[in-house]
Amino acid sequence: MASKIQKTIARQKEKIAEGAYYEAHQQLRVVASRYVKSQNWDAAIDILYEGSLSLLKAGQGGSGGDLGCYLVDVFEKAEKSVDAENKGKLLSILRTFPPEEPTRKKFVDEMLAWTTKFGEYPNGEPELHHVAGTLYAE
């Protein structure tokens, strides 16, 4: 199964490299949605994480941000804990956002809301607050 997910990610990365951003974004969203419906959380998370990073690195802040927000939504639906791996994925995406991208604020808000629900801190994960604040200060 993992190879199927990796093939999907590789195919979409090729589309992104070719400049077919919209097509890649939509296909990543559809595939992830199918995995969410079947509650294959890890597959959906891998696809959304890799897709978000790839689109953000290609300068597609809106599309990359949309997949990043969808990733946070999947974390909530799957009731994923606020652990080092999940925080690492979100921080990687957050650091890849262009500073002027409007979707970044929505991503930060949703990311912090998830940490208040599934983390140990009632006001959200301090590390994520710190990184977000540092990025806004720059």
PDB file of C-alpha atoms in Angstrom, residues 1-132:
ATOM      1  CA  MET A   1       0.000   0.000   0.000  1.00  0.00           C
ATOM      2  CA  ALA A   2       2.801   2.411   0.840  1.00  0.00           C
ATOM      3  CA  SER A   3       4.205   2.114  -2.671  1.00  0.00           C
ATOM      4  CA  LYS A   4       0.817   3.144  -4.118  1.00  0.00           C
ATOM      5  CA  ILE A   5       0.886   6.278  -1.975  1.00  0.00           C
ATOM      6  CA  GLN A   6       4.483   7.019  -2.946  1.00  0.00           C
ATOM      7  CA  LYS A   7       3.608   6.599  -6.640  1.00  0.00           C
ATOM      8  CA  THR A   8       0.708   9.028  -6.252  1.00  0.00           C
ATOM      9  CA  ILE A   9       2.958  11.561  -4.543  1.00  0.00           C
ATOM     10  CA  ALA A  10       5.685  11.139  -7.187  1.00  0.00           C
ATOM     11  CA  ARG A  11       3.166  11.597 -10.022  1.00  0.00           C
ATOM     12  CA  GLN A  12       1.833  14.787  -8.492  1.00  0.00           C
ATOM     13  CA  LYS A  13       5.336  16.131  -7.857  1.00  0.00           C
ATOM     14  CA  GLU A  14       6.005  15.640 -11.578  1.00  0.00           C
ATOM     15  CA  LYS A  15       2.859  17.619 -12.431  1.00  0.00           C
ATOM     16  CA  ILE A  16       3.985  20.388 -10.083  1.00  0.00           C
ATOM     17  CA  ALA A  17       7.448  20.423 -11.678  1.00  0.00           C
ATOM     18  CA  GLU A  18       5.758  20.738 -15.089  1.00  0.00           C
ATOM     19  CA  GLY A  19       3.724  23.717 -13.848  1.00  0.00           C
ATOM     20  CA  ALA A  20       0.359  21.907 -13.736  1.00  0.00           C
ATOM     21  CA  TYR A  21      -0.318  23.276 -10.253  1.00  0.00           C
ATOM     22  CA  TYR A  22      -4.102  23.363 -10.344  1.00  0.00           C
ATOM     23  CA  GLU A  23      -4.358  19.816 -11.674  1.00  0.00           C
ATOM     24  CA  ALA A  24      -1.935  18.491  -9.050  1.00  0.00           C
ATOM     25  CA  HIS A  25      -3.723  20.359  -6.267  1.00  0.00           C
ATOM     26  CA  GLN A  26      -7.132  18.979  -7.256  1.00  0.00           C
ATOM     27  CA  GLN A  27      -5.884  15.423  -7.717  1.00  0.00           C
ATOM     28  CA  LEU A  28      -4.081  15.459  -4.359  1.00  0.00           C
ATOM     29  CA  ARG A  29      -7.242  16.725  -2.692  1.00  0.00           C
ATOM     30  CA  VAL A  30      -9.432  14.050  -4.313  1.00  0.00           C
ATOM     31  CA  VAL A  31      -7.050  11.201  -3.473  1.00  0.00           C
ATOM     32  CA  ALA A  32      -6.663  12.409   0.118  1.00  0.00           C
ATOM     33  CA  SER A  33     -10.439  12.729   0.411  1.00  0.00           C
ATOM     34  CA  ARG A  34     -10.858   9.100  -0.630  1.00  0.00           C
ATOM     35  CA  TYR A  35      -8.405   8.000   2.034  1.00  0.00           C
ATOM     36  CA  VAL A  36     -10.206  10.123   4.623  1.00  0.00           C
ATOM     37  CA  LYS A  37     -13.541   8.522   3.728  1.00  0.00           C
ATOM     38  CA  SER A  38     -12.020   5.062   4.222  1.00  0.00           C
ATOM     39  CA  GLN A  39     -10.351   6.313   7.430  1.00  0.00           C
ATOM     40  CA  ASN A  40      -6.884   5.525   6.100  1.00  0.00           C
ATOM     41  CA  TRP A  41      -5.533   8.485   8.044  1.00  0.00           C
ATOM     42  CA  ASP A  42      -1.824   7.830   7.526  1.00  0.00           C
ATOM     43  CA  ALA A  43      -2.183   7.691   3.731  1.00  0.00           C
ATOM     44  CA  ALA A  44      -4.204  10.920   3.688  1.00  0.00           C
ATOM     45  CA  ILE A  45      -1.670  12.607   5.968  1.00  0.00           C
ATOM     46  CA  ASP A  46       1.301  11.557   3.797  1.00  0.00           C
ATOM     47  CA  ILE A  47      -0.358  12.778   0.608  1.00  0.00           C
ATOM     48  CA  LEU A  48      -1.458  16.111   2.087  1.00  0.00           C
ATOM     49  CA  TYR A  49       1.880  16.770   3.766  1.00  0.00           C
ATOM     50  CA  GLU A  50       3.993  16.024   0.693  1.00  0.00           C
ATOM     51  CA  GLY A  51       1.564  17.827  -1.612  1.00  0.00           C
ATOM     52  CA  SER A  52       1.410  20.919   0.563  1.00  0.00           C
ATOM     53  CA  LEU A  53       5.195  21.175   0.805  1.00  0.00           C
ATOM     54  CA  SER A  54       5.663  20.609  -2.933  1.00  0.00           C
ATOM     55  CA  LEU A  55       3.149  23.277  -3.892  1.00  0.00           C
ATOM     56  CA  LEU A  56       4.514  25.782  -1.377  1.00  0.00           C
ATOM     57  CA  LYS A  57       8.069  25.211  -2.618  1.00  0.00           C
ATOM     58  CA  ALA A  58       6.795  25.822  -6.163  1.00  0.00           C
ATOM     59  CA  GLY A  59       5.456  29.224  -5.076  1.00  0.00           C
ATOM     60  CA  GLN A  60       1.817  28.124  -4.979  1.00  0.00           C
ATOM     61  CA  GLY A  61       0.913  29.473  -1.547  1.00  0.00           C
ATOM     62  CA  GLY A  62      -2.851  29.252  -1.936  1.00  0.00           C
ATOM     63  CA  SER A  63      -2.884  25.646  -3.108  1.00  0.00           C
ATOM     64  CA  GLY A  64      -0.173  24.558  -0.691  1.00  0.00           C
ATOM     65  CA  GLY A  65      -1.932  26.352   2.141  1.00  0.00           C
ATOM     66  CA  ASP A  66      -5.238  24.715   1.258  1.00  0.00           C
ATOM     67  CA  LEU A  67      -3.679  21.246   1.488  1.00  0.00           C
ATOM     68  CA  GLY A  68      -1.956  22.251   4.737  1.00  0.00           C
ATOM     69  CA  CYS A  69      -5.291  23.290   6.239  1.00  0.00           C
ATOM     70  CA  TYR A  70      -6.833  20.054   5.023  1.00  0.00           C
ATOM     71  CA  LEU A  71      -3.980  18.202   6.757  1.00  0.00           C
ATOM     72  CA  VAL A  72      -4.876  19.875  10.067  1.00  0.00           C
ATOM     73  CA  ASP A  73      -8.511  18.902   9.465  1.00  0.00           C
ATOM     74  CA  VAL A  74      -7.428  15.274   8.988  1.00  0.00           C
ATOM     75  CA  PHE A  75      -5.384  15.448  12.209  1.00  0.00           C
ATOM     76  CA  GLU A  76      -8.601  16.516  13.977  1.00  0.00           C
ATOM     77  CA  LYS A  77     -10.808  13.879  12.352  1.00  0.00           C
ATOM     78  CA  ALA A  78      -8.259  11.169  13.139  1.00  0.00           C
ATOM     79  CA  GLU A  79      -7.850  12.580  16.659  1.00  0.00           C
ATOM     80  CA  LYS A  80      -4.083  12.614  16.179  1.00  0.00           C
ATOM     81  CA  SER A  81      -2.059  13.561  19.201  1.00  0.00           C
ATOM     82  CA  VAL A  82       0.210  16.584  19.291  1.00  0.00           C
ATOM     83  CA  ASP A  83       3.443  14.595  19.111  1.00  0.00           C
ATOM     84  CA  ALA A  84       6.873  15.406  17.706  1.00  0.00           C
ATOM     85  CA  GLU A  85       6.137  13.857  14.299  1.00  0.00           C
ATOM     86  CA  ASN A  86       2.875  15.731  13.745  1.00  0.00           C
ATOM     87  CA  LYS A  87       4.296  19.014  15.050  1.00  0.00           C
ATOM     88  CA  GLY A  88       7.300  18.539  12.772  1.00  0.00           C
ATOM     89  CA  LYS A  89       5.087  18.192   9.713  1.00  0.00           C
ATOM     90  CA  LEU A  90       3.128  21.318  10.565  1.00  0.00           C
ATOM     91  CA  LEU A  91       6.261  23.318  11.337  1.00  0.00           C
ATOM     92  CA  SER A  92       7.816  22.267   8.011  1.00  0.00           C
ATOM     93  CA  ILE A  93       4.748  23.503   6.179  1.00  0.00           C
ATOM     94  CA  LEU A  94       4.567  26.711   8.216  1.00  0.00           C
ATOM     95  CA  ARG A  95       8.219  27.551   7.539  1.00  0.00           C
ATOM     96  CA  THR A  96       7.708  26.973   3.790  1.00  0.00           C
ATOM     97  CA  PHE A  97       4.881  29.519   3.441  1.00  0.00           C
ATOM     98  CA  PRO A  98       5.805  32.742   1.666  1.00  0.00           C
ATOM     99  CA  PRO A  99       5.541  35.562   4.267  1.00  0.00           C
ATOM    100  CA  GLU A 100       2.908  37.477   2.291  1.00  0.00           C
ATOM    101  CA  GLU A 101       0.636  34.460   1.689  1.00  0.00           C
ATOM    102  CA  PRO A 102      -2.854  35.136   3.139  1.00  0.00           C
ATOM    103  CA  THR A 103      -3.536  31.417   3.683  1.00  0.00           C
ATOM    104  CA  ARG A 104      -0.721  31.301   6.237  1.00  0.00           C
ATOM    105  CA  LYS A 105      -2.861  32.976   8.932  1.00  0.00           C
ATOM    106  CA  LYS A 106      -5.694  30.479   8.419  1.00  0.00           C
ATOM    107  CA  PHE A 107      -3.189  27.611   8.616  1.00  0.00           C
ATOM    108  CA  VAL A 108      -1.703  28.975  11.860  1.00  0.00           C
ATOM    109  CA  ASP A 109      -5.156  29.483  13.398  1.00  0.00           C
ATOM    110  CA  GLU A 110      -6.283  25.955  12.515  1.00  0.00           C
ATOM    111  CA  MET A 111      -2.982  24.415  13.612  1.00  0.00           C
ATOM    112  CA  LEU A 112      -3.171  26.085  17.023  1.00  0.00           C
ATOM    113  CA  ALA A 113      -6.857  25.187  17.429  1.00  0.00           C
ATOM    114  CA  TRP A 114      -5.976  21.520  16.811  1.00  0.00           C
ATOM    115  CA  THR A 115      -3.307  21.667  19.534  1.00  0.00           C
ATOM    116  CA  THR A 116      -5.816  23.030  22.053  1.00  0.00           C
ATOM    117  CA  LYS A 117      -8.095  20.040  21.408  1.00  0.00           C
ATOM    118  CA  PHE A 118      -5.541  17.233  21.250  1.00  0.00           C
ATOM    119  CA  GLY A 119      -2.518  18.575  23.104  1.00  0.00           C
ATOM    120  CA  GLU A 120      -1.700  19.028  26.743  1.00  0.00           C
ATOM    121  CA  TYR A 121      -1.788  22.847  26.734  1.00  0.00           C
ATOM    122  CA  PRO A 122      -5.222  24.539  26.894  1.00  0.00           C
ATOM    123  CA  ASN A 123      -3.953  27.582  24.952  1.00  0.00           C
ATOM    124  CA  GLY A 124      -2.163  25.553  22.293  1.00  0.00           C
ATOM    125  CA  GLU A 125       1.300  24.113  21.848  1.00  0.00           C
ATOM    126  CA  PRO A 126       3.918  26.670  23.022  1.00  0.00           C
ATOM    127  CA  GLU A 127       6.491  25.603  20.414  1.00  0.00           C
ATOM    128  CA  LEU A 128       4.042  26.200  17.581  1.00  0.00           C
ATOM    129  CA  HIS A 129       3.038  29.569  19.069  1.00  0.00           C
ATOM    130  CA  HIS A 130       6.709  30.530  19.290  1.00  0.00           C
ATOM    131  CA  VAL A 131       7.572  29.578  15.708  1.00  0.00           C
ATOM    132  CA  ALA A 132       4.459  31.268  14.313  1.00  0.00           C
TER     133      ALA A 132
END
